Amino acid sequence: LLYTIKFEVSYVSPIFTRMFCGLKRKKRKTDAMVIAVPVDNDILEEDYEPPAHFSKGRRASVSAEPLSMEDDITNDRVIHPKSDEQRKRLQNAVKDILIFKSLDQEQREYVLDAMFEKTVPSGEKVIELGDDGDYFYVVDSGKLDCYIKINGEEKKVLTYDNTGAFGELALMYNTPRAATIMSTEECVLWALDRTTFRQLVLLTTMKKREMYESFLNAIPLLQELEAYERMNLADALVTKHFSAGEAIIKQGDEAEAFFIIEKGTCIVKVTDRFSSQHTNEEVEVNKLERGDYFGELALLFNKPRAASVYAQTDVACAVLDVSAFERLLGPCVEIMSRNVSNYEEQLTTLFGEQLTIDDLRR
């Protein structure tokens, strides 16, 4: 079970690469994707009528809708009304789903508007192996079992317990469902129709890739990556904004992310415990600009931050969390490790004695 969950989550990052780069894809054994999503376990207090076009049964074959970079994702907007309580639960359910993280706030609202609530009784098959895909689902509450075909027999491989999302692969690749998902108790799901899913999620990812392409290609560190690996990286990056004077990371803090500066200027400071004055005040040791990166050493060596980084101007950073850093930047580890000696030379020049990065953590 643990292997299956790890296998599914690790598949999320390459999915867009395989779809848009024409890479040959091996046949998948399951259509389920597990994402840890905190949810509200309260059962619906209000009845909700699903859209008239929603069908429980098997549907006719469909062809993939063509997507163009010129498409306006706001065209033909789909809106399913929701109460404040419903919208709050929906926002909580989707907040940690990776494929939605590239959406900006406005696009995210379009997604929420287009999703509708569906109550599923115990024992019902939400999706069935071999069926055509028409909806993507997010679990709000309840338990569902996932079955895939192994050696000609359907076997249970995991259980969704009040969390998770499934059904995206058939929509992305226009292929039949590769798994059966069955409820084991009454469940509340959120469904997103095929067309809206493709337009809002996939098209946005295409545009995000276009935005990051030239930026990532110009960073020397990332030249060690293949083109498709840089696109995987673009899928996982999240842009965060910092105001002038704001601390982005602090010396001594635990490491949670890696940062690449998209725009603006940052300054790097360390606490002065080594000069003759021993002021314990912060001393500037470096300045960083667009294309520079920071935060990698603490992640590489699993140690606290050795320096603080502040936004000198308003700054935008492309941020990669620790799990994605470990998964996607493996080819760059040797280069980043070599940077340790460069940093230590700067410290020696600044404080007049031989210092190591570890000295800053003591």
mmCIF file of C-alpha atoms in Angstrom:
data_model
loop_
_atom_site.group_PDB
_atom_site.id
_atom_site.type_symbol
_atom_site.label_atom_id
_atom_site.label_comp_id
_atom_site.label_asym_id
_atom_site.label_seq_id
_atom_site.Cartn_x
_atom_site.Cartn_y
_atom_site.Cartn_z
ATOM 1 C CA LEU A 1 0.000 0.000 0.000
ATOM 2 C CA LEU A 2 2.780 2.452 0.881
ATOM 3 C CA TYR A 3 4.537 1.630 -2.385
ATOM 4 C CA THR A 4 1.354 2.285 -4.322
ATOM 5 C CA ILE A 5 0.804 5.663 -2.676
ATOM 6 C CA LYS A 6 4.404 6.733 -3.317
ATOM 7 C CA PHE A 7 4.129 5.509 -6.900
ATOM 8 C CA GLU A 8 1.009 7.572 -7.525
ATOM 9 C CA VAL A 9 2.242 10.828 -5.986
ATOM 10 C CA SER A 10 5.574 10.636 -7.791
ATOM 11 C CA TYR A 11 3.697 10.445 -11.072
ATOM 12 C CA VAL A 12 2.054 13.859 -10.703
ATOM 13 C CA SER A 13 5.017 15.967 -11.817
ATOM 14 C CA PRO A 14 5.736 14.278 -15.192
ATOM 15 C CA ILE A 15 2.107 14.120 -16.351
ATOM 16 C CA PHE A 16 2.137 17.433 -18.185
ATOM 17 C CA THR A 17 5.473 16.661 -19.826
ATOM 18 C CA ARG A 18 4.188 13.451 -21.308
ATOM 19 C CA MET A 19 1.046 15.086 -22.590
ATOM 20 C CA PHE A 20 2.526 18.164 -24.243
ATOM 21 C CA CYS A 21 5.976 16.929 -25.265
ATOM 22 C CA GLY A 22 4.802 13.819 -27.088
ATOM 23 C CA LEU A 23 6.953 11.531 -24.981
ATOM 24 C CA LYS A 24 6.091 7.863 -25.143
ATOM 25 C CA ARG A 25 4.179 6.878 -22.036
ATOM 26 C CA LYS A 26 4.153 3.449 -20.495
ATOM 27 C CA LYS A 27 0.741 1.986 -19.768
ATOM 28 C CA ARG A 28 -0.433 2.950 -16.316
ATOM 29 C CA LYS A 29 -1.879 0.427 -13.944
ATOM 30 C CA THR A 30 -4.125 2.854 -12.117
ATOM 31 C CA ASP A 31 -6.117 5.986 -12.734
ATOM 32 C CA ALA A 32 -5.986 7.169 -9.149
ATOM 33 C CA MET A 33 -3.890 9.984 -7.757
ATOM 34 C CA VAL A 34 -3.396 10.336 -4.028
ATOM 35 C CA ILE A 35 -2.914 13.797 -2.608
ATOM 36 C CA ALA A 36 -3.069 14.477 1.128
ATOM 37 C CA VAL A 37 -5.857 17.020 1.406
ATOM 38 C CA PRO A 38 -7.242 18.141 4.763
ATOM 39 C CA VAL A 39 -11.009 18.091 4.563
ATOM 40 C CA ASP A 40 -14.052 18.932 6.631
ATOM 41 C CA ASN A 41 -15.683 15.648 7.586
ATOM 42 C CA ASP A 42 -19.118 17.146 8.216
ATOM 43 C CA ILE A 43 -21.812 15.618 6.016
ATOM 44 C CA LEU A 44 -23.846 17.965 3.831
ATOM 45 C CA GLU A 45 -26.501 19.916 5.639
ATOM 46 C CA GLU A 46 -28.170 21.119 2.446
ATOM 47 C CA ASP A 47 -29.493 19.031 -0.419
ATOM 48 C CA TYR A 48 -27.855 19.785 -3.724
ATOM 49 C CA GLU A 49 -29.206 18.805 -7.116
ATOM 50 C CA PRO A 50 -26.397 17.691 -9.456
ATOM 51 C CA PRO A 51 -26.348 19.126 -12.972
ATOM 52 C CA ALA A 52 -28.852 17.599 -15.341
ATOM 53 C CA HIS A 53 -26.096 16.403 -17.691
ATOM 54 C CA PHE A 54 -24.386 14.371 -14.959
ATOM 55 C CA SER A 55 -24.564 10.671 -15.757
ATOM 56 C CA LYS A 56 -23.837 7.671 -13.575
ATOM 57 C CA GLY A 57 -23.636 5.278 -16.465
ATOM 58 C CA ARG A 58 -21.036 4.555 -19.048
ATOM 59 C CA ARG A 59 -20.798 7.267 -21.651
ATOM 60 C CA ALA A 60 -20.014 7.287 -25.333
ATOM 61 C CA SER A 61 -16.444 7.652 -26.538
ATOM 62 C CA VAL A 62 -15.120 11.176 -26.745
ATOM 63 C CA SER A 63 -12.228 12.817 -28.504
ATOM 64 C CA ALA A 64 -9.806 15.152 -26.796
ATOM 65 C CA GLU A 65 -10.768 18.805 -27.101
ATOM 66 C CA PRO A 66 -8.126 20.804 -28.971
ATOM 67 C CA LEU A 67 -6.316 23.317 -26.782
ATOM 68 C CA SER A 68 -4.633 26.446 -28.056
ATOM 69 C CA MET A 69 -2.463 28.931 -26.226
ATOM 70 C CA GLU A 70 -4.736 31.611 -27.643
ATOM 71 C CA ASP A 71 -7.829 30.163 -25.946
ATOM 72 C CA ASP A 72 -9.500 32.327 -23.323
ATOM 73 C CA ILE A 73 -10.135 30.137 -20.303
ATOM 74 C CA THR A 74 -12.938 32.441 -19.207
ATOM 75 C CA ASN A 75 -15.067 31.677 -22.284
ATOM 76 C CA ASP A 76 -18.243 29.683 -21.673
ATOM 77 C CA ARG A 77 -17.759 29.912 -17.941
ATOM 78 C CA VAL A 78 -19.529 27.170 -15.979
ATOM 79 C CA ILE A 79 -21.053 28.171 -12.634
ATOM 80 C CA HIS A 80 -22.727 25.860 -10.119
ATOM 81 C CA PRO A 81 -24.124 27.948 -7.211
ATOM 82 C CA LYS A 82 -22.865 27.097 -3.719
ATOM 83 C CA SER A 83 -23.651 28.180 -0.201
ATOM 84 C CA ASP A 84 -20.913 29.828 1.884
ATOM 85 C CA GLU A 85 -20.559 26.578 3.835
ATOM 86 C CA GLN A 86 -20.147 24.527 0.666
ATOM 87 C CA ARG A 87 -17.578 26.902 -0.815
ATOM 88 C CA LYS A 88 -15.554 26.864 2.386
ATOM 89 C CA ARG A 89 -15.433 23.072 2.360
ATOM 90 C CA LEU A 90 -14.502 23.021 -1.313
ATOM 91 C CA GLN A 91 -11.682 25.532 -0.818
ATOM 92 C CA ASN A 92 -10.321 23.406 2.001
ATOM 93 C CA ALA A 93 -10.541 20.219 -0.062
ATOM 94 C CA VAL A 94 -8.626 21.503 -3.119
ATOM 95 C CA LYS A 95 -6.012 23.723 -1.473
ATOM 96 C CA ASP A 96 -3.221 21.131 -1.484
ATOM 97 C CA ILE A 97 -3.933 19.450 -4.820
ATOM 98 C CA LEU A 98 -0.802 19.852 -6.924
ATOM 99 C CA ILE A 99 -2.429 20.221 -10.323
ATOM 100 C CA PHE A 100 -4.364 23.281 -9.082
ATOM 101 C CA LYS A 101 -1.361 25.053 -7.582
ATOM 102 C CA SER A 102 -0.371 26.722 -10.848
ATOM 103 C CA LEU A 103 -3.704 28.571 -11.006
ATOM 104 C CA ASP A 104 -3.754 32.187 -9.924
ATOM 105 C CA GLN A 105 -6.531 33.439 -7.648
ATOM 106 C CA GLU A 106 -8.895 34.397 -10.470
ATOM 107 C CA GLN A 107 -8.438 31.094 -12.280
ATOM 108 C CA ARG A 108 -8.881 29.226 -9.012
ATOM 109 C CA GLU A 109 -12.245 30.914 -8.530
ATOM 110 C CA TYR A 110 -13.327 29.731 -11.985
ATOM 111 C CA VAL A 111 -12.434 26.169 -10.981
ATOM 112 C CA LEU A 112 -14.401 26.406 -7.746
ATOM 113 C CA ASP A 113 -17.393 27.866 -9.586
ATOM 114 C CA ALA A 114 -17.338 24.988 -12.075
ATOM 115 C CA MET A 115 -17.197 22.196 -9.488
ATOM 116 C CA PHE A 116 -20.384 20.694 -8.105
ATOM 117 C CA GLU A 117 -21.147 18.537 -5.120
ATOM 118 C CA LYS A 118 -22.186 14.910 -5.460
ATOM 119 C CA THR A 119 -23.344 12.611 -2.680
ATOM 120 C CA VAL A 120 -22.487 8.964 -3.333
ATOM 121 C CA PRO A 121 -24.222 6.125 -1.422
ATOM 122 C CA SER A 122 -22.228 3.234 -0.003
ATOM 123 C CA GLY A 123 -21.341 0.532 -2.527
ATOM 124 C CA GLU A 124 -21.539 2.695 -5.664
ATOM 125 C CA LYS A 125 -18.860 2.674 -8.356
ATOM 126 C CA VAL A 126 -17.873 6.297 -8.960
ATOM 127 C CA ILE A 127 -15.619 5.376 -11.866
ATOM 128 C CA GLU A 128 -15.181 1.953 -13.439
ATOM 129 C CA LEU A 129 -12.243 0.326 -15.166
ATOM 130 C CA GLY A 130 -12.595 0.657 -18.942
ATOM 131 C CA ASP A 131 -15.146 3.490 -18.918
ATOM 132 C CA ASP A 132 -14.515 6.788 -20.675
ATOM 133 C CA GLY A 133 -13.524 9.665 -18.405
ATOM 134 C CA ASP A 134 -15.942 12.540 -18.011
ATOM 135 C CA TYR A 135 -15.247 13.955 -14.516
ATOM 136 C CA PHE A 136 -12.370 14.663 -12.151
ATOM 137 C CA TYR A 137 -13.184 14.111 -8.466
ATOM 138 C CA VAL A 138 -12.029 15.519 -5.144
ATOM 139 C CA VAL A 139 -12.996 13.703 -1.941
ATOM 140 C CA ASP A 140 -14.708 15.885 0.648
ATOM 141 C CA SER A 141 -15.730 13.170 3.106
ATOM 142 C CA GLY A 142 -16.176 9.407 3.232
ATOM 143 C CA LYS A 143 -14.166 6.350 2.252
ATOM 144 C CA LEU A 144 -13.622 4.815 -1.178
ATOM 145 C CA ASP A 145 -11.551 1.835 -2.327
ATOM 146 C CA CYS A 146 -9.398 1.836 -5.463
ATOM 147 C CA TYR A 147 -9.130 -1.362 -7.530
ATOM 148 C CA ILE A 148 -6.759 -2.011 -10.415
ATOM 149 C CA LYS A 149 -6.321 -5.075 -12.613
ATOM 150 C CA ILE A 150 -3.350 -7.233 -11.605
ATOM 151 C CA ASN A 151 -2.724 -10.510 -13.453
ATOM 152 C CA GLY A 152 -6.229 -10.378 -14.869
ATOM 153 C CA GLU A 153 -7.955 -9.791 -11.519
ATOM 154 C CA GLU A 154 -9.165 -6.553 -9.924
ATOM 155 C CA LYS A 155 -7.398 -6.046 -6.594
ATOM 156 C CA LYS A 156 -7.727 -3.267 -4.020
ATOM 157 C CA VAL A 157 -4.562 -1.189 -3.832
ATOM 158 C CA LEU A 158 -5.521 1.737 -1.621
ATOM 159 C CA THR A 159 -8.322 3.477 0.258
ATOM 160 C CA TYR A 160 -9.304 7.140 0.137
ATOM 161 C CA ASP A 161 -10.174 8.134 3.698
ATOM 162 C CA ASN A 162 -11.765 11.600 3.689
ATOM 163 C CA THR A 163 -8.942 12.873 1.451
ATOM 164 C CA GLY A 164 -7.644 12.634 -2.087
ATOM 165 C CA ALA A 165 -8.436 13.265 -5.731
ATOM 166 C CA PHE A 166 -8.830 10.893 -8.645
ATOM 167 C CA GLY A 167 -9.899 10.544 -12.266
ATOM 168 C CA GLU A 168 -7.522 13.006 -13.914
ATOM 169 C CA LEU A 169 -5.528 10.663 -16.121
ATOM 170 C CA ALA A 170 -8.376 9.603 -18.406
ATOM 171 C CA LEU A 171 -9.245 13.285 -18.937
ATOM 172 C CA MET A 172 -5.678 14.283 -19.727
ATOM 173 C CA TYR A 173 -4.857 11.480 -22.128
ATOM 174 C CA ASN A 174 -8.316 10.734 -23.540
ATOM 175 C CA THR A 175 -7.981 7.105 -22.468
ATOM 176 C CA PRO A 176 -10.407 4.737 -20.685
ATOM 177 C CA ARG A 177 -10.437 4.607 -16.917
ATOM 178 C CA ALA A 178 -7.583 2.445 -15.650
ATOM 179 C CA ALA A 179 -9.064 1.820 -12.195
ATOM 180 C CA THR A 180 -12.362 1.286 -10.400
ATOM 181 C CA ILE A 181 -13.208 3.518 -7.434
ATOM 182 C CA MET A 182 -16.026 2.255 -5.185
ATOM 183 C CA SER A 183 -17.493 3.907 -2.083
ATOM 184 C CA THR A 184 -17.515 1.854 1.113
ATOM 185 C CA GLU A 185 -19.712 4.344 2.958
ATOM 186 C CA GLU A 186 -21.728 7.395 2.010
ATOM 187 C CA CYS A 187 -19.352 9.953 0.504
ATOM 188 C CA VAL A 188 -19.405 13.580 -0.517
ATOM 189 C CA LEU A 189 -17.360 14.361 -3.630
ATOM 190 C CA TRP A 190 -16.669 17.452 -5.704
ATOM 191 C CA ALA A 191 -16.742 16.888 -9.458
ATOM 192 C CA LEU A 192 -15.232 18.934 -12.283
ATOM 193 C CA ASP A 193 -16.355 18.269 -15.856
ATOM 194 C CA ARG A 194 -13.903 17.172 -18.521
ATOM 195 C CA THR A 195 -13.930 20.331 -20.657
ATOM 196 C CA THR A 196 -13.475 22.739 -17.768
ATOM 197 C CA PHE A 197 -10.743 20.567 -16.279
ATOM 198 C CA ARG A 198 -8.756 20.598 -19.497
ATOM 199 C CA GLN A 199 -9.253 24.289 -20.190
ATOM 200 C CA LEU A 200 -8.601 25.621 -16.716
ATOM 201 C CA VAL A 201 -5.952 23.222 -15.476
ATOM 202 C CA LEU A 202 -4.025 22.051 -18.526
ATOM 203 C CA LEU A 203 -4.139 25.282 -20.515
ATOM 204 C CA THR A 204 -2.956 27.223 -17.483
ATOM 205 C CA THR A 205 -0.063 24.816 -17.069
ATOM 206 C CA MET A 206 0.889 25.307 -20.717
ATOM 207 C CA LYS A 207 0.976 29.061 -20.209
ATOM 208 C CA LYS A 208 2.980 28.701 -17.007
ATOM 209 C CA ARG A 209 5.530 26.600 -18.866
ATOM 210 C CA GLU A 210 5.835 29.201 -21.591
ATOM 211 C CA MET A 211 6.415 31.877 -18.941
ATOM 212 C CA TYR A 212 9.165 29.894 -17.191
ATOM 213 C CA GLU A 213 10.868 28.432 -20.274
ATOM 214 C CA SER A 214 13.302 31.238 -21.107
ATOM 215 C CA PHE A 215 13.808 32.084 -17.432
ATOM 216 C CA LEU A 216 14.872 28.545 -16.457
ATOM 217 C CA ASN A 217 16.954 28.060 -19.596
ATOM 218 C CA ALA A 218 19.058 31.086 -18.637
ATOM 219 C CA ILE A 219 20.024 29.746 -15.179
ATOM 220 C CA PRO A 220 23.484 28.069 -15.374
ATOM 221 C CA LEU A 221 22.684 25.651 -12.549
ATOM 222 C CA LEU A 222 19.814 24.146 -14.531
ATOM 223 C CA GLN A 223 21.873 23.445 -17.638
ATOM 224 C CA GLU A 224 22.556 20.047 -16.107
ATOM 225 C CA LEU A 225 18.863 19.220 -16.587
ATOM 226 C CA GLU A 226 17.346 17.849 -19.777
ATOM 227 C CA ALA A 227 14.648 19.985 -21.441
ATOM 228 C CA TYR A 228 11.846 17.750 -20.183
ATOM 229 C CA GLU A 229 13.305 17.889 -16.642
ATOM 230 C CA ARG A 230 13.196 21.689 -16.735
ATOM 231 C CA MET A 231 9.551 21.485 -17.788
ATOM 232 C CA ASN A 232 8.843 19.177 -14.841
ATOM 233 C CA LEU A 233 10.518 21.787 -12.678
ATOM 234 C CA ALA A 234 8.322 24.529 -14.143
ATOM 235 C CA ASP A 235 5.229 22.486 -13.247
ATOM 236 C CA ALA A 236 6.307 22.267 -9.619
ATOM 237 C CA LEU A 237 7.389 25.894 -9.096
ATOM 238 C CA VAL A 238 5.099 28.291 -7.249
ATOM 239 C CA THR A 239 5.662 32.054 -7.449
ATOM 240 C CA LYS A 240 5.721 33.908 -4.128
ATOM 241 C CA HIS A 241 6.000 37.665 -3.614
ATOM 242 C CA PHE A 242 7.909 39.463 -0.851
ATOM 243 C CA SER A 243 7.881 43.145 0.066
ATOM 244 C CA ALA A 244 11.053 45.218 0.419
ATOM 245 C CA GLY A 245 12.630 44.542 3.819
ATOM 246 C CA GLU A 246 10.785 41.274 4.370
ATOM 247 C CA ALA A 247 12.712 38.223 5.603
ATOM 248 C CA ILE A 248 12.436 35.357 3.122
ATOM 249 C CA ILE A 249 14.467 32.859 5.171
ATOM 250 C CA LYS A 250 16.072 33.264 8.596
ATOM 251 C CA GLN A 251 19.358 31.922 9.902
ATOM 252 C CA GLY A 252 18.747 28.921 12.165
ATOM 253 C CA ASP A 253 15.294 28.076 10.778
ATOM 254 C CA GLU A 254 14.452 24.645 9.431
ATOM 255 C CA ALA A 255 14.606 24.353 5.633
ATOM 256 C CA GLU A 256 11.344 23.887 3.765
ATOM 257 C CA ALA A 257 11.980 25.267 0.271
ATOM 258 C CA PHE A 258 14.451 26.299 -2.444
ATOM 259 C CA PHE A 259 14.204 29.763 -4.040
ATOM 260 C CA ILE A 260 15.052 31.178 -7.480
ATOM 261 C CA ILE A 261 14.738 34.953 -7.876
ATOM 262 C CA GLU A 262 12.399 35.916 -10.729
ATOM 263 C CA LYS A 263 12.646 39.661 -10.196
ATOM 264 C CA GLY A 264 14.045 42.065 -7.631
ATOM 265 C CA THR A 265 17.140 42.081 -5.423
ATOM 266 C CA CYS A 266 17.875 40.222 -2.183
ATOM 267 C CA ILE A 267 20.629 40.576 0.384
ATOM 268 C CA VAL A 268 22.190 37.719 2.356
ATOM 269 C CA LYS A 269 23.135 38.318 5.987
ATOM 270 C CA VAL A 270 24.747 36.279 8.767
ATOM 271 C CA THR A 271 25.060 37.001 12.479
ATOM 272 C CA ASP A 272 28.443 38.525 13.381
ATOM 273 C CA ARG A 273 29.830 36.176 16.052
ATOM 274 C CA PHE A 274 33.272 35.842 14.543
ATOM 275 C CA SER A 275 34.795 39.313 14.049
ATOM 276 C CA SER A 276 36.828 41.051 16.732
ATOM 277 C CA GLN A 277 33.792 43.158 17.660
ATOM 278 C CA HIS A 278 31.461 40.130 18.254
ATOM 279 C CA THR A 279 28.443 42.407 17.886
ATOM 280 C CA ASN A 280 25.986 39.566 17.183
ATOM 281 C CA GLU A 281 24.426 41.902 14.662
ATOM 282 C CA GLU A 282 23.659 40.778 11.133
ATOM 283 C CA VAL A 283 26.330 41.470 8.510
ATOM 284 C CA GLU A 284 25.675 41.561 4.774
ATOM 285 C CA VAL A 285 27.703 38.929 2.944
ATOM 286 C CA ASN A 286 26.176 38.822 -0.534
ATOM 287 C CA LYS A 287 23.643 40.351 -2.898
ATOM 288 C CA LEU A 288 21.402 38.270 -5.171
ATOM 289 C CA GLU A 289 19.533 39.259 -8.336
ATOM 290 C CA ARG A 290 17.300 37.743 -11.009
ATOM 291 C CA GLY A 291 18.336 34.170 -11.821
ATOM 292 C CA ASP A 292 20.264 33.687 -8.574
ATOM 293 C CA TYR A 293 19.111 31.009 -6.161
ATOM 294 C CA PHE A 294 19.358 30.340 -2.438
ATOM 295 C CA GLY A 295 18.225 27.932 0.267
ATOM 296 C CA GLU A 296 19.790 24.864 -1.322
ATOM 297 C CA LEU A 297 22.442 23.993 1.275
ATOM 298 C CA ALA A 298 20.061 23.418 4.158
ATOM 299 C CA LEU A 299 18.034 21.108 1.933
ATOM 300 C CA LEU A 300 21.089 19.254 0.626
ATOM 301 C CA PHE A 301 22.487 18.535 4.077
ATOM 302 C CA ASN A 302 19.221 18.492 6.074
ATOM 303 C CA LYS A 303 20.440 21.184 8.450
ATOM 304 C CA PRO A 304 19.095 24.565 9.659
ATOM 305 C CA ARG A 305 19.516 27.687 7.546
ATOM 306 C CA ALA A 306 23.077 29.056 7.670
ATOM 307 C CA ALA A 307 22.101 32.603 6.658
ATOM 308 C CA SER A 308 19.174 34.982 6.405
ATOM 309 C CA VAL A 309 17.921 36.370 3.100
ATOM 310 C CA TYR A 310 15.947 39.624 2.919
ATOM 311 C CA ALA A 311 14.118 41.273 0.048
ATOM 312 C CA GLN A 312 15.986 44.520 -0.675
ATOM 313 C CA THR A 313 13.333 45.530 -3.204
ATOM 314 C CA ASP A 314 9.944 44.002 -3.904
ATOM 315 C CA VAL A 315 10.837 40.462 -4.922
ATOM 316 C CA ALA A 316 9.195 37.572 -6.752
ATOM 317 C CA CYS A 317 10.681 34.115 -6.216
ATOM 318 C CA ALA A 318 9.988 30.790 -7.883
ATOM 319 C CA VAL A 319 9.711 28.432 -4.919
ATOM 320 C CA LEU A 320 10.259 24.676 -4.890
ATOM 321 C CA ASP A 321 9.244 22.728 -1.788
ATOM 322 C CA VAL A 322 11.596 20.202 -0.217
ATOM 323 C CA SER A 323 9.985 17.062 -1.673
ATOM 324 C CA ALA A 324 10.016 18.467 -5.220
ATOM 325 C CA PHE A 325 13.601 19.693 -4.708
ATOM 326 C CA GLU A 326 14.767 16.178 -3.876
ATOM 327 C CA ARG A 327 12.812 14.650 -6.761
ATOM 328 C CA LEU A 328 13.589 17.100 -9.551
ATOM 329 C CA LEU A 329 17.039 18.568 -8.931
ATOM 330 C CA GLY A 330 19.060 15.378 -8.503
ATOM 331 C CA PRO A 331 21.319 16.125 -11.514
ATOM 332 C CA CYS A 332 22.229 19.495 -9.979
ATOM 333 C CA VAL A 333 23.225 18.242 -6.531
ATOM 334 C CA GLU A 334 26.946 18.008 -7.301
ATOM 335 C CA ILE A 335 27.041 21.605 -8.567
ATOM 336 C CA MET A 336 25.188 22.909 -5.532
ATOM 337 C CA SER A 337 27.445 20.939 -3.194
ATOM 338 C CA ARG A 338 30.507 22.533 -4.817
ATOM 339 C CA ASN A 339 29.103 25.947 -3.900
ATOM 340 C CA VAL A 340 29.909 25.247 -0.255
ATOM 341 C CA SER A 341 33.592 26.097 -0.804
ATOM 342 C CA ASN A 342 32.643 29.370 -2.528
ATOM 343 C CA TYR A 343 30.454 30.397 0.401
ATOM 344 C CA GLU A 344 33.159 29.520 2.913
ATOM 345 C CA GLU A 345 35.738 31.598 1.024
ATOM 346 C CA GLN A 346 33.392 34.610 1.300
ATOM 347 C CA LEU A 347 33.083 34.061 5.067
ATOM 348 C CA THR A 348 36.859 33.812 5.498
ATOM 349 C CA THR A 349 37.361 37.050 3.561
ATOM 350 C CA LEU A 350 34.672 38.832 5.577
ATOM 351 C CA PHE A 351 35.661 37.746 9.096
ATOM 352 C CA GLY A 352 39.409 37.195 8.649
ATOM 353 C CA GLU A 353 39.490 33.600 9.870
ATOM 354 C CA GLN A 354 38.827 30.162 8.431
ATOM 355 C CA LEU A 355 35.111 29.443 8.800
ATOM 356 C CA THR A 356 32.775 26.737 7.576
ATOM 357 C CA ILE A 357 29.062 26.783 6.852
ATOM 358 C CA ASP A 358 28.498 24.659 9.947
ATOM 359 C CA ASP A 359 30.096 27.395 12.086
ATOM 360 C CA LEU A 360 27.124 29.623 11.204
ATOM 361 C CA ARG A 361 24.668 27.051 12.551
ATOM 362 C CA ARG A 362 26.239 26.778 16.017
#
